[in-house]
Amino acid sequence: MTGAGPALLLDAGWVTHLRAQLELAAFGEFLAALAARHRVIRFDKPGCGLSDRDGGDVSFEGQVAAALAVVDAVGADRFSVFGASQGGHVAAAIAARHPARVESLVLYGTCARGADLAPPRVRESLLGLVAAHWGLASRLLGAVFLADPAPEDLQAFARLQREAASASVAGRLLEVYYETDVADLLAAVRARTLVLHREADTAARFELGRQVAGLVPGATLVPLPGAGHLFYHGQWRPVLEQALAFLAEAGAAQPRLTAREYAVARLVASGLTNRSLAARLSIAPRTADTHVDNIRRKLGARSRAQIAAWITEHPQEARHPQDTRHPAT
C-alpha cells in the first residue's frame, strides 16, 4: 500500500513485479501522483514478481480471487479500481460481482473479448514464441506495447517481463487473456465507470475501448493521445489527469454531463449532425461521435430527440466547466 485516502486497487495488467515496476518508465511517478490522493493497493499476481513462483492459480478466476483476497487482507470494504489491459478484465469482474464494494471503476486500454486483440494465427504464434524463446518474445512484446521506444526503454521493458514471470507463467497469463470474455460482466457493472483508451494503441485498437464503454451502462469513454499500450509510458500524464479527475468525483449524487458534453448536446438539440457539430467545435469527427455516445449512455437516451428533450428540461445543466481544458474531454 502507498499513500493515504480512499482505497484504490491498481491492477497494472499481465505480468507484474512490485519492486521492479517502480523503476520502469514513469510508473513510479504515476503511482506517487495516485498515492497523493489515495491509498493505492498493489499486488503481484499469482506466479509473478514477489509472489510464490510455483503452484499459483493464474486462471481468470484465480486472478480475481487473488485481487479480492488482497483488498480483504488490508480491510478495504469499499474501494475504487484502476484496471489496465488484462487488469481491466479483473476489475470488471470485481465491479460486476461486488457492486456494494466498488465505488468507481477506471478501465484503461482493455477489451471486452481477448480473442479480439489479434487473429487466431497471430495469437498462436506469439504464445508459441513465449514458450520457445522467452527472451526473444519479451523483446517482441516490448516493440508491440511501446510506441517508438528508445533502445534502453525496450531493453528495460523486456528485462522487467523476464524478472516478473517465467515463460510458462507469462504464456499462461497471456493465453488466459486471449480466452477471457467479460462482455456480460461489463453489462452488469453498476459503478461509475471511466474508459480510457489511446487513439492509436498499438496492442489494443481504439475500437475495442469504444466497445467496452458501450457495454458498461452509463460509462464515459475518453480518447487519449498516443500510441503506446502502457499507461505509464509515452504520453502518460493525460491518463493520470483523467483518472484523478474522475476518481475525485466519487460520491456525487447524480452523474451529469461535462461542460463539453453539454455543449455537444445543445448542438445535437439544435439539429446539427455529428459531422456539423465537429466542425462547429473544431474537433475531430471521431471525437464528436464519442461525445454523442457518452451523452446517450449517461442520459439513457435512445435518440437525438430524447437528447433535445433533456436539454429543454435542463437548460443550465453543466457540472464541470473546467473539463473543457483538455481537447479529449
Coordinates of C-alpha atoms in Angstrom, one line a residue, residues 17-215:
H17 CA 6.7 -7.0 -10.2
L18 CA 6.0 -4.7 -7.3
R19 CA 9.6 -3.5 -7.0
A20 CA 11.0 -3.6 -10.5
Q21 CA 8.0 -1.8 -12.0
L22 CA 8.8 1.3 -9.9
E23 CA 11.9 1.8 -11.9
L24 CA 10.2 1.3 -15.3
A25 CA 9.4 4.5 -17.4
A26 CA 7.1 6.8 -15.4
F27 CA 5.4 4.0 -13.3
G28 CA 6.9 5.4 -10.1
E29 CA 5.7 9.0 -10.9
F30 CA 2.3 7.7 -11.8
L31 CA 2.0 5.8 -8.6
A32 CA 3.2 8.7 -6.5
A33 CA 0.6 11.0 -8.0
L34 CA -2.2 8.5 -7.3
A35 CA -0.9 8.0 -3.8
A36 CA -1.0 11.7 -3.1
R37 CA -4.8 11.4 -3.0
H38 CA -5.5 7.7 -2.5
R39 CA -4.4 4.7 -0.5
V40 CA -3.1 2.7 -3.6
I41 CA -3.2 -1.1 -3.2
R42 CA -1.0 -3.1 -5.5
F43 CA -0.2 -6.8 -5.6
D44 CA 1.8 -9.3 -7.6
K45 CA -0.3 -11.7 -9.5
P46 CA 0.0 -15.4 -8.7
G47 CA 3.3 -16.7 -10.0
C48 CA 4.6 -13.2 -10.7
G49 CA 7.1 -10.8 -9.0
L50 CA 7.5 -11.4 -5.3
S51 CA 4.7 -14.0 -5.2
D52 CA 5.5 -17.7 -4.9
R53 CA 6.5 -18.8 -8.4
D54 CA 5.1 -22.3 -8.2
G55 CA 1.5 -23.5 -7.7
G56 CA -0.3 -20.2 -8.2
D57 CA -3.7 -20.2 -9.8
V58 CA -3.3 -17.9 -12.9
S59 CA -6.7 -18.7 -14.3
F60 CA -9.1 -15.7 -14.7
E61 CA -11.0 -16.8 -11.6
G62 CA -7.7 -17.2 -9.8
Q63 CA -6.7 -13.7 -10.6
V64 CA -10.0 -12.3 -9.5
A65 CA -9.8 -14.3 -6.2
A66 CA -6.3 -13.0 -5.6
A67 CA -7.3 -9.4 -6.1
L68 CA -10.3 -9.8 -3.7
A69 CA -8.1 -11.5 -1.1
V70 CA -5.7 -8.6 -1.2
V71 CA -8.4 -5.9 -0.6
D72 CA -9.9 -8.1 2.2
A73 CA -6.5 -8.5 3.8
V74 CA -6.0 -4.7 4.0
G75 CA -9.5 -4.1 5.3
A76 CA -10.8 -2.2 2.3
D77 CA -14.5 -2.8 2.5
R78 CA -15.2 -0.2 -0.2
F79 CA -12.8 0.9 -2.9
S80 CA -12.3 2.1 -6.4
V81 CA -10.4 0.0 -9.1
F82 CA -8.0 1.0 -11.8
G83 CA -7.6 -1.9 -14.2
A84 CA -5.2 -1.7 -17.2
S85 CA -5.2 -4.1 -20.2
Q86 CA -5.7 -7.6 -18.8
G87 CA -6.3 -5.9 -15.4
G88 CA -9.4 -4.4 -16.9
H89 CA -11.0 -7.9 -17.1
V90 CA -10.3 -8.5 -13.4
A91 CA -11.5 -5.0 -12.5
A92 CA -14.8 -5.6 -14.4
A93 CA -15.4 -8.9 -12.7
I94 CA -14.9 -7.4 -9.3
A95 CA -17.2 -4.4 -10.0
A96 CA -19.9 -6.6 -11.6
R97 CA -19.9 -9.2 -8.8
H98 CA -19.5 -6.9 -5.8
P99 CA -21.4 -3.7 -6.6
A100 CA -21.7 -2.7 -3.0
R101 CA -18.0 -2.6 -2.6
V102 CA -16.8 -0.8 -5.8
E103 CA -17.1 3.0 -5.7
S104 CA -15.7 3.8 -9.1
L105 CA -14.1 2.0 -12.0
V106 CA -11.4 3.1 -14.4
L107 CA -10.6 0.9 -17.3
Y108 CA -7.5 1.6 -19.4
G109 CA -6.5 0.0 -22.7
T110 CA -8.7 -3.0 -22.3
C111 CA -11.2 -5.0 -24.3
A112 CA -14.4 -7.0 -23.9
R113 CA -13.1 -10.2 -25.5
G114 CA -9.5 -11.1 -25.5
A115 CA -9.9 -13.0 -28.8
D116 CA -10.5 -9.6 -30.5
L117 CA -6.9 -8.5 -29.7
A118 CA -5.4 -10.4 -32.7
P119 CA -6.3 -13.0 -35.3
P120 CA -6.0 -16.7 -34.2
R121 CA -2.8 -17.4 -36.0
V122 CA -1.1 -14.3 -34.5
R123 CA -2.2 -15.3 -31.0
E124 CA -1.0 -18.9 -31.5
S125 CA 2.4 -17.7 -32.9
L126 CA 3.0 -15.3 -30.0
L127 CA 2.1 -18.0 -27.4
G128 CA 4.4 -20.4 -29.2
L129 CA 7.3 -17.9 -29.2
V130 CA 6.9 -17.2 -25.5
A131 CA 7.2 -20.9 -24.8
A132 CA 10.1 -21.5 -27.1
H133 CA 12.2 -18.3 -26.6
W134 CA 11.1 -16.1 -23.7
G135 CA 14.0 -13.6 -24.3
L136 CA 13.1 -13.0 -27.9
A137 CA 9.3 -12.9 -27.1
S138 CA 9.9 -10.3 -24.4
R139 CA 11.6 -8.1 -26.8
L140 CA 8.9 -8.6 -29.4
L141 CA 6.2 -7.7 -26.9
G142 CA 8.1 -4.6 -25.9
A143 CA 8.0 -3.5 -29.5
V144 CA 4.2 -4.1 -29.5
F145 CA 3.5 -2.4 -26.2
L146 CA 5.8 0.6 -26.6
A147 CA 5.4 3.3 -29.3
D148 CA 8.7 4.3 -30.9
P149 CA 10.7 3.1 -27.9
A150 CA 14.3 4.1 -27.3
P151 CA 16.6 1.1 -27.2
E152 CA 17.1 1.5 -23.5
D153 CA 13.3 1.5 -23.0
L154 CA 12.9 -1.6 -25.0
Q155 CA 15.6 -3.4 -23.1
A156 CA 14.2 -2.3 -19.7
F157 CA 10.7 -3.5 -20.5
A158 CA 11.9 -6.8 -21.9
R159 CA 14.0 -7.3 -18.7
L160 CA 11.0 -6.4 -16.5
Q161 CA 8.9 -9.1 -18.2
R162 CA 11.5 -11.8 -17.6
E163 CA 12.1 -10.7 -14.0
A164 CA 8.3 -10.6 -13.4
A165 CA 7.5 -14.1 -14.6
S166 CA 8.8 -17.4 -16.1
A167 CA 8.0 -18.2 -19.7
S168 CA 5.3 -20.7 -18.6
V169 CA 3.5 -18.2 -16.3
A170 CA 3.7 -15.4 -18.7
G171 CA 2.5 -17.6 -21.5
R172 CA -0.4 -18.9 -19.5
L173 CA -1.5 -15.4 -18.4
L174 CA -1.4 -14.2 -22.0
E175 CA -3.4 -17.3 -23.0
V176 CA -6.0 -16.6 -20.3
Y177 CA -6.3 -13.0 -21.6
Y178 CA -7.0 -14.2 -25.1
E179 CA -9.6 -16.7 -23.8
T180 CA -11.5 -14.4 -21.5
D181 CA -14.8 -12.8 -22.5
V182 CA -16.1 -10.2 -20.0
A183 CA -18.9 -8.7 -22.2
D184 CA -21.6 -10.0 -19.9
L185 CA -19.7 -8.8 -16.8
L186 CA -19.3 -5.3 -18.3
A187 CA -23.1 -5.1 -18.9
A188 CA -23.6 -5.9 -15.2
V189 CA -21.3 -3.2 -13.9
R190 CA -23.2 -0.5 -11.9
A191 CA -20.3 1.5 -10.6
R192 CA -19.4 4.9 -12.1
T193 CA -17.1 3.9 -15.0
L194 CA -14.4 5.8 -17.0
V195 CA -13.0 4.1 -20.1
L196 CA -9.6 5.5 -21.2
H197 CA -8.1 4.4 -24.5
R198 CA -5.3 5.8 -26.6
E199 CA -6.5 6.5 -30.1
A200 CA -3.6 4.7 -31.8
D201 CA -3.0 2.0 -29.2
T202 CA -0.5 -0.5 -30.7
A203 CA -1.7 -3.5 -28.8
A204 CA -5.5 -3.0 -28.4
R205 CA -7.0 -0.9 -31.1
F206 CA -9.3 2.0 -30.1
E207 CA -12.5 0.4 -31.3
L208 CA -12.1 -2.2 -28.6
G209 CA -12.2 0.5 -26.0
R210 CA -15.3 2.0 -27.6
Q211 CA -16.9 -1.4 -27.4
V212 CA -16.1 -1.7 -23.7
A213 CA -17.6 1.8 -23.0
G214 CA -20.7 0.8 -25.0
L215 CA -21.3 -2.3 -22.8

